[in-house]
mmCIF file of C-alpha atoms in Angstrom:
data_model
loop_
_atom_site.group_PDB
_atom_site.id
_atom_site.type_symbol
_atom_site.label_atom_id
_atom_site.label_comp_id
_atom_site.label_asym_id
_atom_site.label_seq_id
_atom_site.Cartn_x
_atom_site.Cartn_y
_atom_site.Cartn_z
ATOM 1 C CA LEU A 264 -31.513 -78.941 -70.103
ATOM 2 C CA ALA A 265 -30.386 -75.358 -70.363
ATOM 3 C CA LYS A 266 -32.636 -72.796 -68.785
ATOM 4 C CA THR A 267 -31.856 -70.218 -71.451
ATOM 5 C CA THR A 268 -32.703 -69.720 -75.120
ATOM 6 C CA GLN A 269 -30.879 -67.354 -77.451
ATOM 7 C CA PRO A 270 -30.647 -66.782 -81.199
ATOM 8 C CA ILE A 271 -27.978 -69.020 -82.677
ATOM 9 C CA SER A 272 -26.254 -66.282 -84.624
ATOM 10 C CA MET A 273 -26.317 -62.592 -85.490
ATOM 11 C CA ASP A 274 -24.455 -60.377 -87.908
ATOM 12 C CA SER A 275 -23.758 -56.696 -87.409
ATOM 13 C CA TYR A 276 -21.581 -53.948 -88.836
ATOM 14 C CA GLU A 277 -18.875 -52.025 -87.112
ATOM 15 C CA GLY A 278 -20.127 -49.019 -85.166
ATOM 16 C CA GLN A 279 -23.653 -50.360 -84.730
ATOM 17 C CA GLU A 280 -25.369 -51.165 -81.460
ATOM 18 C CA VAL A 281 -26.083 -54.864 -81.005
ATOM 19 C CA ASN A 282 -28.838 -56.246 -78.822
ATOM 20 C CA ILE A 283 -28.912 -59.935 -77.959
ATOM 21 C CA THR A 284 -31.974 -61.244 -76.156
ATOM 22 C CA CYS A 285 -32.095 -64.316 -73.972
ATOM 23 C CA SER A 286 -35.215 -66.095 -72.714
ATOM 24 C CA HIS A 287 -35.227 -67.655 -69.252
ATOM 25 C CA ASN A 288 -38.879 -68.346 -68.563
ATOM 26 C CA ASN A 289 -38.261 -70.500 -65.493
ATOM 27 C CA ILE A 290 -35.813 -68.255 -63.687
ATOM 28 C CA ALA A 291 -35.967 -68.667 -59.917
ATOM 29 C CA THR A 292 -36.677 -65.779 -57.574
ATOM 30 C CA ASN A 293 -33.129 -65.479 -56.322
ATOM 31 C CA ASP A 294 -31.306 -66.131 -59.605
ATOM 32 C CA TYR A 295 -29.097 -63.534 -61.205
ATOM 33 C CA ILE A 296 -28.563 -63.314 -64.956
ATOM 34 C CA THR A 297 -24.977 -63.271 -66.142
ATOM 35 C CA TRP A 298 -23.588 -62.736 -69.612
ATOM 36 C CA TYR A 299 -20.276 -64.035 -70.910
ATOM 37 C CA GLN A 300 -18.190 -63.574 -74.027
ATOM 38 C CA GLN A 301 -16.107 -66.389 -75.458
ATOM 39 C CA PHE A 302 -13.420 -66.286 -78.114
ATOM 40 C CA PRO A 303 -12.167 -69.481 -79.792
ATOM 41 C CA SER A 304 -9.908 -71.594 -77.592
ATOM 42 C CA GLN A 305 -10.484 -69.400 -74.555
ATOM 43 C CA GLY A 306 -12.633 -69.648 -71.472
ATOM 44 C CA PRO A 307 -15.759 -67.486 -71.195
ATOM 45 C CA ARG A 308 -15.138 -63.973 -69.962
ATOM 46 C CA PHE A 309 -17.558 -62.221 -67.598
ATOM 47 C CA ILE A 310 -19.293 -59.239 -69.199
ATOM 48 C CA ILE A 311 -22.140 -58.152 -66.962
ATOM 49 C CA GLN A 312 -24.607 -59.394 -64.371
ATOM 50 C CA GLY A 313 -27.983 -58.182 -63.230
ATOM 51 C CA TYR A 314 -31.087 -59.064 -61.259
ATOM 52 C CA LYS A 315 -33.675 -56.595 -62.495
ATOM 53 C CA THR A 316 -34.154 -53.340 -64.430
ATOM 54 C CA LYS A 317 -30.979 -51.993 -65.996
ATOM 55 C CA VAL A 318 -27.309 -52.456 -65.317
ATOM 56 C CA THR A 319 -24.524 -50.677 -67.161
ATOM 57 C CA ASN A 320 -20.772 -51.016 -67.038
ATOM 58 C CA GLU A 321 -17.927 -49.854 -69.218
ATOM 59 C CA VAL A 322 -18.523 -52.422 -71.951
ATOM 60 C CA ALA A 323 -22.243 -53.239 -72.009
ATOM 61 C CA SER A 324 -25.728 -52.669 -70.686
ATOM 62 C CA LEU A 325 -28.154 -55.286 -69.485
ATOM 63 C CA PHE A 326 -31.898 -54.767 -69.603
ATOM 64 C CA ILE A 327 -34.192 -56.991 -67.557
ATOM 65 C CA PRO A 328 -37.968 -56.506 -67.632
ATOM 66 C CA ALA A 329 -40.069 -56.695 -64.502
ATOM 67 C CA ASP A 330 -41.103 -60.333 -65.025
ATOM 68 C CA ARG A 331 -37.413 -61.311 -65.451
ATOM 69 C CA LYS A 332 -38.299 -63.945 -68.030
ATOM 70 C CA SER A 333 -35.873 -62.472 -70.507
ATOM 71 C CA SER A 334 -32.880 -60.194 -70.642
ATOM 72 C CA THR A 335 -31.153 -58.183 -73.346
ATOM 73 C CA LEU A 336 -27.447 -57.586 -73.620
ATOM 74 C CA SER A 337 -26.659 -54.339 -75.404
ATOM 75 C CA LEU A 338 -23.226 -53.743 -76.915
ATOM 76 C CA PRO A 339 -22.743 -50.138 -78.041
ATOM 77 C CA ARG A 340 -20.808 -49.429 -81.226
ATOM 78 C CA VAL A 341 -19.364 -52.874 -81.837
ATOM 79 C CA SER A 342 -15.998 -53.397 -83.475
ATOM 80 C CA LEU A 343 -14.499 -56.350 -85.320
ATOM 81 C CA SER A 344 -12.938 -57.547 -82.068
ATOM 82 C CA ASP A 345 -16.413 -58.093 -80.601
ATOM 83 C CA THR A 346 -16.885 -61.063 -82.921
ATOM 84 C CA ALA A 347 -17.387 -63.880 -80.445
ATOM 85 C CA VAL A 348 -19.977 -66.170 -78.889
ATOM 86 C CA TYR A 349 -22.143 -64.609 -76.192
ATOM 87 C CA TYR A 350 -23.825 -66.683 -73.519
ATOM 88 C CA CYS A 351 -26.430 -65.758 -70.972
ATOM 89 C CA LEU A 352 -26.320 -67.945 -67.906
ATOM 90 C CA VAL A 353 -28.765 -68.595 -65.112
ATOM 91 C CA GLY A 354 -28.282 -70.975 -62.231
ATOM 92 C CA ASP A 355 -30.287 -74.153 -61.820
ATOM 93 C CA LYS A 356 -30.943 -76.312 -58.798
ATOM 94 C CA ASP A 357 -31.379 -79.975 -59.676
ATOM 95 C CA PRO A 358 -33.606 -82.403 -57.704
ATOM 96 C CA SER A 359 -30.713 -83.333 -55.417
ATOM 97 C CA GLY A 360 -30.285 -79.700 -54.448
ATOM 98 C CA THR A 361 -27.043 -79.202 -56.341
ATOM 99 C CA TYR A 362 -26.804 -75.692 -57.778
ATOM 100 C CA LYS A 363 -25.155 -75.650 -61.169
ATOM 101 C CA TYR A 364 -24.888 -73.771 -64.433
ATOM 102 C CA ILE A 365 -25.972 -75.274 -67.720
ATOM 103 C CA PHE A 366 -25.016 -73.448 -70.883
ATOM 104 C CA GLY A 367 -27.395 -72.931 -73.749
ATOM 105 C CA THR A 368 -26.355 -72.599 -77.367
ATOM 106 C CA GLY A 369 -25.050 -69.058 -77.040
ATOM 107 C CA THR A 370 -25.237 -66.443 -79.806
ATOM 108 C CA ARG A 371 -22.474 -66.325 -82.360
ATOM 109 C CA LEU A 372 -22.014 -62.647 -83.192
ATOM 110 C CA LYS A 373 -20.151 -61.748 -86.323
ATOM 111 C CA VAL A 374 -19.161 -58.115 -86.792
ATOM 112 C CA LEU A 375 -18.545 -57.091 -90.372
ATOM 113 C CA ALA A 376 -16.420 -54.225 -91.620
ATOM 114 C CA GLY B 88 -12.989 -59.461 -61.786
ATOM 115 C CA ALA B 89 -11.739 -62.474 -59.941
ATOM 116 C CA VAL B 90 -9.036 -64.599 -61.544
ATOM 117 C CA VAL B 91 -9.166 -68.315 -62.217
ATOM 118 C CA SER B 92 -5.949 -69.907 -63.398
ATOM 119 C CA GLN B 93 -6.041 -73.142 -65.368
ATOM 120 C CA HIS B 94 -2.996 -75.184 -66.238
ATOM 121 C CA PRO B 95 -1.805 -76.474 -68.619
ATOM 122 C CA SER B 96 -3.192 -74.533 -71.581
ATOM 123 C CA TRP B 97 -2.658 -77.445 -73.876
ATOM 124 C CA VAL B 98 -1.399 -80.985 -73.586
ATOM 125 C CA ILE B 99 -0.674 -83.769 -76.035
ATOM 126 C CA CYS B 100 -0.486 -87.286 -74.692
ATOM 127 C CA LYS B 101 -0.384 -90.863 -75.856
ATOM 128 C CA SER B 102 -3.403 -93.083 -75.675
ATOM 129 C CA GLY B 103 -3.593 -94.895 -72.349
ATOM 130 C CA THR B 104 -1.822 -92.263 -70.287
ATOM 131 C CA SER B 105 -3.374 -90.011 -67.656
ATOM 132 C CA VAL B 106 -3.488 -86.235 -67.718
ATOM 133 C CA LYS B 107 -4.074 -83.882 -64.817
ATOM 134 C CA ILE B 108 -5.532 -80.396 -65.241
ATOM 135 C CA GLU B 109 -5.353 -77.852 -62.430
ATOM 136 C CA CYS B 110 -7.785 -75.056 -61.692
ATOM 137 C CA ARG B 111 -6.941 -72.396 -59.133
ATOM 138 C CA SER B 112 -8.889 -69.436 -57.828
ATOM 139 C CA LEU B 113 -6.162 -66.839 -57.302
ATOM 140 C CA ASP B 114 -7.831 -64.090 -55.314
ATOM 141 C CA PHE B 115 -10.885 -65.698 -53.753
ATOM 142 C CA GLN B 116 -11.906 -68.909 -52.094
ATOM 143 C CA ALA B 117 -14.132 -71.215 -54.067
ATOM 144 C CA THR B 118 -16.070 -73.878 -52.240
ATOM 145 C CA THR B 119 -17.599 -74.891 -55.547
ATOM 146 C CA MET B 120 -15.941 -75.337 -58.906
ATOM 147 C CA PHE B 121 -17.371 -76.666 -62.144
ATOM 148 C CA TRP B 122 -15.730 -78.601 -64.956
ATOM 149 C CA TYR B 123 -16.912 -78.315 -68.545
ATOM 150 C CA ARG B 124 -15.822 -79.737 -71.845
ATOM 151 C CA GLN B 125 -16.348 -78.145 -75.209
ATOM 152 C CA PHE B 126 -16.123 -79.511 -78.723
ATOM 153 C CA PRO B 127 -15.427 -77.251 -81.713
ATOM 154 C CA LYS B 128 -18.313 -74.927 -82.608
ATOM 155 C CA GLN B 129 -20.383 -76.248 -79.707
ATOM 156 C CA SER B 130 -21.449 -74.892 -76.349
ATOM 157 C CA LEU B 131 -19.901 -75.791 -73.020
ATOM 158 C CA MET B 132 -21.138 -79.060 -71.564
ATOM 159 C CA LEU B 133 -21.123 -79.438 -67.790
ATOM 160 C CA MET B 134 -19.231 -82.518 -66.677
ATOM 161 C CA ALA B 135 -19.244 -82.242 -62.913
ATOM 162 C CA THR B 136 -19.659 -80.032 -59.890
ATOM 163 C CA SER B 137 -16.748 -80.071 -57.497
ATOM 164 C CA ASN B 138 -17.256 -79.191 -53.831
ATOM 165 C CA GLU B 139 -14.354 -78.613 -51.492
ATOM 166 C CA GLY B 140 -13.869 -81.501 -49.108
ATOM 167 C CA SER B 141 -16.489 -83.775 -50.626
ATOM 168 C CA LYS B 142 -17.059 -85.967 -53.637
ATOM 169 C CA ALA B 143 -17.811 -84.387 -56.964
ATOM 170 C CA THR B 144 -21.263 -84.648 -58.496
ATOM 171 C CA TYR B 145 -21.115 -85.910 -62.052
ATOM 172 C CA GLU B 146 -23.580 -85.205 -64.820
ATOM 173 C CA GLN B 147 -25.395 -88.058 -66.455
ATOM 174 C CA GLY B 148 -23.228 -89.851 -68.964
ATOM 175 C CA VAL B 149 -19.924 -88.664 -67.503
ATOM 176 C CA GLU B 150 -17.805 -91.532 -66.198
ATOM 177 C CA LYS B 151 -16.548 -90.694 -62.718
ATOM 178 C CA ASP B 152 -13.775 -93.289 -62.905
ATOM 179 C CA LYS B 153 -12.601 -91.791 -66.157
ATOM 180 C CA PHE B 154 -12.669 -88.173 -65.059
ATOM 181 C CA LEU B 155 -11.349 -87.993 -61.506
ATOM 182 C CA ILE B 156 -12.023 -84.741 -59.696
ATOM 183 C CA ASN B 157 -10.327 -83.639 -56.517
ATOM 184 C CA HIS B 158 -11.117 -80.434 -54.649
ATOM 185 C CA ALA B 159 -8.906 -80.673 -51.600
ATOM 186 C CA SER B 160 -8.606 -76.963 -50.866
ATOM 187 C CA LEU B 161 -10.665 -73.807 -51.250
ATOM 188 C CA THR B 162 -8.485 -72.613 -54.115
ATOM 189 C CA LEU B 163 -7.634 -75.748 -56.075
ATOM 190 C CA SER B 164 -9.569 -78.338 -58.010
ATOM 191 C CA THR B 165 -8.015 -80.897 -60.328
ATOM 192 C CA LEU B 166 -9.432 -82.980 -63.135
ATOM 193 C CA THR B 167 -7.548 -86.128 -64.095
ATOM 194 C CA VAL B 168 -8.413 -87.807 -67.351
ATOM 195 C CA THR B 169 -7.414 -91.414 -66.741
ATOM 196 C CA SER B 170 -6.334 -93.803 -69.496
ATOM 197 C CA ALA B 171 -7.021 -91.168 -72.091
ATOM 198 C CA HIS B 172 -8.193 -92.162 -75.559
ATOM 199 C CA PRO B 173 -8.558 -90.110 -78.740
ATOM 200 C CA GLU B 174 -12.262 -89.579 -78.085
ATOM 201 C CA ASP B 175 -11.305 -87.711 -74.899
ATOM 202 C CA SER B 176 -9.629 -85.048 -77.005
ATOM 203 C CA SER B 177 -11.489 -81.846 -76.259
ATOM 204 C CA PHE B 178 -11.278 -78.388 -74.716
ATOM 205 C CA TYR B 179 -11.713 -78.580 -70.942
ATOM 206 C CA ILE B 180 -12.700 -75.497 -68.968
ATOM 207 C CA CYS B 181 -13.021 -75.005 -65.241
ATOM 208 C CA SER B 182 -14.929 -72.338 -63.401
ATOM 209 C CA ALA B 183 -15.102 -71.200 -59.812
ATOM 210 C CA ARG B 184 -17.985 -69.639 -57.967
ATOM 211 C CA ASP B 185 -17.242 -66.389 -56.184
ATOM 212 C CA TRP B 186 -19.649 -65.042 -53.560
ATOM 213 C CA THR B 187 -19.430 -61.303 -53.066
ATOM 214 C CA ALA B 188 -21.925 -59.260 -51.108
ATOM 215 C CA ASN B 189 -24.528 -62.051 -51.201
ATOM 216 C CA ASN B 190 -24.242 -62.222 -54.971
ATOM 217 C CA GLU B 191 -22.481 -64.946 -56.848
ATOM 218 C CA LYS B 192 -20.543 -64.896 -60.080
ATOM 219 C CA LEU B 193 -18.849 -67.628 -62.058
ATOM 220 C CA PHE B 194 -15.344 -66.991 -63.299
ATOM 221 C CA PHE B 195 -13.685 -69.240 -65.832
ATOM 222 C CA GLY B 196 -10.209 -70.502 -66.480
ATOM 223 C CA SER B 197 -8.605 -70.078 -69.876
ATOM 224 C CA GLY B 198 -9.193 -73.704 -70.800
ATOM 225 C CA THR B 199 -7.032 -76.725 -71.579
ATOM 226 C CA GLN B 200 -6.860 -78.209 -75.053
ATOM 227 C CA LEU B 201 -6.268 -81.937 -74.713
ATOM 228 C CA SER B 202 -5.130 -83.939 -77.719
ATOM 229 C CA VAL B 203 -4.808 -87.693 -77.305
ATOM 230 C CA LEU B 204 -2.796 -89.469 -79.979
#
C-alpha cells in the first residue's frame, strides 16, 4: 500500500500559483519527502525534496509542517506546459527490511489557458 | 540531477519472444535499482527491487521467472521479459537510488514502451 494520499486531479489557470498537498501520516523519522512530475510516456522527473520546514528551488517550493504528516508542493505561476501528473513519494521499509518506494495515485494537474 | 539512461525507448515484439531492457546510472553508482510498470492513466506499480550482486526482491503477484532481473554492476540493471505475451504490453520504468551527503534521491529512466503482438 502506498504511504501517500493526494487529490486525484486539479485544474488551474495559467499564471496562477498551484498548491498540491500530500498526506503521509506514517512517515518514518528518517524519511525524506520527494516530489516528481511525469508527462505521458516519460519517466518521472525529480522536482524537489525536503525533510522539514521549507525548501525552495528554481521551479517549486515545498512546505512541510513540524509533524511531517503532510507536505505541500507549490508551483508559482503555472503555464500550460506544467500540465502533468505530480507524485509525492516517501520510502517504505517492508517486514523483510527491504526499503522501497510505492507510488500513490498522484495528482493530475491540468492548466487551462 | 543524476542521470538514468533506459534503453530501448520502445520495442515491438512477437508473442513468445523475450525482450531485454537496460537501465544505467550514468554519473553515480547505484547499489539499488527499482523496476516499475505503468498502464495508461494509472500510477507506477513497483515490480521488483534490484540489488547489485544479489537476487532481486519481487513484489507480490510479479512472476520472477517471467520478469528476470540482473544487477551485475553498480551502474547497470536489466529486466528481461521472457516469453512475452500481449498482456505484458506496458510502459516499463526503472529508477536508481543515489546517495548524496547522507540523503537519498530516486532518479528515473525515460521508460520503455513494450508492445507484444
